[in-house]
Amino acid sequence: MYQVRPNRASNNVGALHHHNSWSASSENIPLEQRPTGTTYINSSPHAYPIPSDPDTQDEDDDPDPDSDAAFLKRHFRHDHLDHDTSYTLHSQSPGILAKIINIMSKVPLIGKPIPSQRYGSVADVPPSSLHSLSEFGHDGRDLAQRDGNTIESNLAGPSTSNTSIPTYTSGSRPNITDPLKRMTAGVSMPAGDGATLFDGATAASAADSEIGEEMDEEGQDGASNNAASDDPWDNSPYAQVRASVSAKDNYTLSISTPRMWILSICFAFLGSATNLFFSLRYPSVTITPVIALVLVHPFGKLWDFFLKRDDDPVEVFTAGVLDRRAAPVTLQKHQGRWSRIRLWLAQGKWNEKEHACVYISSNVSFGFAFATDVIVEQHKFYKQDVPILYQVLLTLSTQILGYAFAGLTRRYLVRPSAMIWPGNLMSTAMFSTMHKKDNKIANGWKISRYSFFLVVWAAAFMWYFVPGLLMPALSYFNVITWFAPKNVVVANLFGVASGLGLFPMTFDWAQIAYIGSPLLTPWWAAANVVGGLVVIMWLVAPLLYYMNVFYSSFMPILSSSVFDDTGKVYNVSRILTKDFLFDQDSYNNYSRVYLPITYVLSYAVQFAGLAALVSHTACWNGKELWQTTKETFKKEPETVKIEYSRLDDHEPLSSGNNKSNSHRLQERGMANLMSGEDVHNRLMKRYEDAPMTWYLITFVSMLAVGLFVVEYYPIHLPWYGLLLAIGITCVLFIPVGIVMAITNQHCSLYLMCQIICGFVFPGRPVANMVFVTYCYISSAQGVKFASDLKLGHYMKIPPRLLFYVQLVATLVSSLTQIGVLNWMFLNIPGICTSEAINGFICPLARVHFNGSILWGVIGPQKFFGKNALYRHLMWAFLVGAVAPVVIWVIAKRSKRRLDLINLPVAFGSLSWIPPATGLNFSIWAIICFLFNFVLRRRAAGWWSKYTMTLSAALDSGLAFGVLVVFFGFLYPGWMKGFSWWGTEVYKQGCDWQACAYKELAPGEHFGPRP
């Protein structure tokens, strides 16, 4: 249905010319009366024309919009497939109704669907000679195979072609070794799962002719002329990205289907409800998004198995949205109500893009909303009324504000290739593992990635029963303390529960990956983290501890609790009135608040890290950020022409193995993170971008809701307090996002927000909680949303569709959690009290409540003010602000490579301590070094093929193991009374009991009185 001719402008063969204007009336013209210059696919009276050279056509000869010719015209591309040409997507503005239908795939059950107004496109095709379509037969008897069944066309009229037609028997597939032939076979055919394109003609099904996918599905990726398309010159300069993310895009895959939306909403509902329910219980369990990633895949497969039929009409998807099915005449046998419903539900085929959308919606919704903790504290601890409307407005505004921040900063955090977001690479590796079957030999290893995943997943799942249930001593492997359990110094240095973990050994992946998977973090970032650990926690902390600085020797060296002047955990209830107000007299009669030395240093490095975050970003990226900001405001996103450019004539793809294709895009230092555009940016230009105004409207509307909440309800936070919280996020969001995007380490604003509000609005605990929610959660949620936007960028999800996916998931999860929370208030007796049944004592809410008392009631003045014990920690801000400038100046003058010394990472990551211990950091760094430094250099092929899959298998196997152990053994109480040496040995000494170096006699106190 198109011609293949030599390109007149070059010696390359294979430019595909499509017709600009066809005459629908020519479909029934007798053969002898047909005009010259037009080729037909056969000589029957009902043959369909092949478009001739567009230069010879009458531009005013437009077809009937309802004709088959016009239908085909809409799905031919305005381009050439030579490497020196470009694709241009000329988008029109569909009506509101068309947008709604395209977004939600509401294909009418009765009547004619509204066609899309975009043209289709294809994945990257290597610039090589294209093969004539005559190889596949132009006599009208093209074959389409679906799931091993042969479907032949029934075009009227005898065949006049002498070309042999490939015939595929039932149960077999065509073995087309040349990938170009594969691509040409379906280069501009509508996608679908077989059957007729229009009355009397057939088209290749989406399962067999989608660009690049057939080759991946069949594992025939060894052709030398396809190696270049797998690794184009503008591929990502980062090896971990190249190993996990495909450099190709299948534009014809279905995305916005009822299957995707229903599964997304179901998983968002179930995951958010379950996590909220167990967040109020101790011990708790968390359903992680990786569980949804693994579980939803069989559901998607079963959906297709039960709902799709071999004789379903062909479906055409453009940018993930159903464009049109076959002409109405082919739908006559599907006119029954059930058939129409089934066809609507069975749209498209389960694929990696739909899978990614369901995972993104789960990632958005599975974490319980921090605002629900504020609601619990207000209702149960401060005894305030919390109307449903207040709960809805507070939760939605805090959650969606982060979404606005992520969308407004896409030019900084999503599109630059240096923003790799290592945490996403595990997910992309999982999608490739589950949906593709390519299997290249890597350093002698022949096992496929999917088989490797299954083996490791099963091993991780089964192994967790040992350290997680049968022998916890392998998890808390403080083996050195077993020989001297009562020795405080040994426990302090080598302990893993309350010690510094100088002997990094554990057999539990939960301990190793406590601060994130070490396989996903670049080694240079891990080196910064372990450098900070060694200097701050392994050298400075014990030195200060044994010198009794800040009276720290009277407390454990590491603890997440705060203490009174007797060395006991601080009893917050002793300084509060019955109305939960601060009682100064009770405070004077009780004690000051004292912090363990690691807690003190954790505050210091957080102060230094936040200051270093600003100065480091300003020094290394300030010029780029300013230039990018100016370019953002110079361009109006809605008016920019969206272009997809073929690989440039001056940057040819290398042939042969990938080693000969030295990447022209090089890994960037910290000084030029915003520069450069890789293949993923180029491929994403096929899709209409989500306008900046969408995110601006979202931001303004949620800000207005927030102002209403703080002004109307008795929160005691003035409107300018809310603006201050949002302003802090505005200033620090991009630096925090950059650190997370390149190192997989999150710099938390939680403590900073608490302290600032405590200084500005002292004595207002509820205001402190709400301030922290709008300041910290807007940043944390925004970083999570930005990460999901990058995942959509890697998976080539249309930005506008991704906007709706994230927004719908956020709305569903927020409303679900509010409903579950209020049900628990009404139906669980004694909830959030020590008398609560089944452990529903609200542990996290109580911790946050204590924090609101410390910083909102007692106030930071008593910690860091004049004559306060910890006032010297404020100098950490100056140290953090100056140190990156010094490093930057030295690097500029000496021309040394110092940009990889990242102080925000070195300082900020240690904010995990406590509750994390030295063991969590040290063993994490060792595993990262072994895989991402040693193995990457000595076995690069193995590392590229298996590392991300290994991380995914270990994480998901662990998650399922935790669920089974908790619900199958601990929750029913089956393990009560189970005890032996392996369950008790690690608890016998000072490590588990958190002994202090110095002890007080009964009745003695340390430190000054309040």
PDB file of C-alpha atoms in Angstrom, residues 405-406 409 412-414 418-422 613 617 621 625 670 673-674 729-749 779-780 782-787 790 904-905:
ATOM      1  CA  PHE A 405       6.806  20.963  41.580  1.00  0.00           C
ATOM      2  CA  ALA A 406       7.858  17.909  39.583  1.00  0.00           C
ATOM      3  CA  THR A 409      11.022  21.388  36.906  1.00  0.00           C
ATOM      4  CA  TYR A 412      16.041  20.411  35.091  1.00  0.00           C
ATOM      5  CA  LEU A 413      15.264  17.008  36.618  1.00  0.00           C
ATOM      6  CA  VAL A 414      13.764  14.842  33.855  1.00  0.00           C
ATOM      7  CA  ALA A 418      22.710  13.252  33.399  1.00  0.00           C
ATOM      8  CA  MET A 419      19.574  12.967  35.520  1.00  0.00           C
ATOM      9  CA  ILE A 420      19.671   9.180  35.384  1.00  0.00           C
ATOM     10  CA  TRP A 421      17.510   8.461  38.493  1.00  0.00           C
ATOM     11  CA  PRO A 422      19.260   5.176  39.391  1.00  0.00           C
ATOM     12  CA  LEU A 613      23.290  21.662  48.755  1.00  0.00           C
ATOM     13  CA  THR A 617      24.557  23.567  43.157  1.00  0.00           C
ATOM     14  CA  ASN A 621      25.405  24.124  38.073  1.00  0.00           C
ATOM     15  CA  LEU A 625      20.353  26.431  35.743  1.00  0.00           C
ATOM     16  CA  MET A 670      28.936  17.963  37.947  1.00  0.00           C
ATOM     17  CA  LEU A 673      24.591  18.258  34.082  1.00  0.00           C
ATOM     18  CA  MET A 674      21.997  20.194  32.128  1.00  0.00           C
ATOM     19  CA  THR A 729      10.550  23.964  48.923  1.00  0.00           C
ATOM     20  CA  CYS A 730      10.835  26.233  45.875  1.00  0.00           C
ATOM     21  CA  VAL A 731      14.420  27.138  46.758  1.00  0.00           C
ATOM     22  CA  LEU A 732      15.651  23.646  47.626  1.00  0.00           C
ATOM     23  CA  PHE A 733      13.573  21.406  45.375  1.00  0.00           C
ATOM     24  CA  ILE A 734      15.875  21.453  42.327  1.00  0.00           C
ATOM     25  CA  PRO A 735      19.089  20.891  44.328  1.00  0.00           C
ATOM     26  CA  VAL A 736      17.430  18.047  46.274  1.00  0.00           C
ATOM     27  CA  GLY A 737      16.136  16.571  43.023  1.00  0.00           C
ATOM     28  CA  ILE A 738      19.544  16.758  41.339  1.00  0.00           C
ATOM     29  CA  VAL A 739      21.216  14.870  44.180  1.00  0.00           C
ATOM     30  CA  MET A 740      18.520  12.188  44.119  1.00  0.00           C
ATOM     31  CA  ALA A 741      18.625  11.962  40.323  1.00  0.00           C
ATOM     32  CA  ILE A 742      22.356  11.330  40.073  1.00  0.00           C
ATOM     33  CA  THR A 743      23.129   9.468  43.330  1.00  0.00           C
ATOM     34  CA  ASN A 744      19.889   7.820  44.482  1.00  0.00           C
ATOM     35  CA  GLN A 745      20.363   9.525  47.875  1.00  0.00           C
ATOM     36  CA  HIS A 746      17.601  11.735  49.252  1.00  0.00           C
ATOM     37  CA  CYS A 747      18.398  14.913  51.169  1.00  0.00           C
ATOM     38  CA  SER A 748      15.539  15.283  53.633  1.00  0.00           C
ATOM     39  CA  LEU A 749      14.101  18.684  54.561  1.00  0.00           C
ATOM     40  CA  SER A 779       9.427  18.236  48.400  1.00  0.00           C
ATOM     41  CA  ALA A 780       9.450  14.486  49.070  1.00  0.00           C
ATOM     42  CA  GLY A 782       7.685  16.093  44.241  1.00  0.00           C
ATOM     43  CA  VAL A 783      10.921  14.113  44.059  1.00  0.00           C
ATOM     44  CA  LYS A 784       8.906  10.895  43.846  1.00  0.00           C
ATOM     45  CA  PHE A 785       6.743  12.348  41.072  1.00  0.00           C
ATOM     46  CA  ALA A 786       9.837  13.572  39.203  1.00  0.00           C
ATOM     47  CA  SER A 787      11.286  10.079  39.439  1.00  0.00           C
ATOM     48  CA  LYS A 790      11.750  10.069  34.334  1.00  0.00           C
ATOM     49  CA  PRO A 904      25.611  17.238  49.858  1.00  0.00           C
ATOM     50  CA  VAL A 905      25.720  13.474  49.300  1.00  0.00           C
TER      51      VAL A 905
END
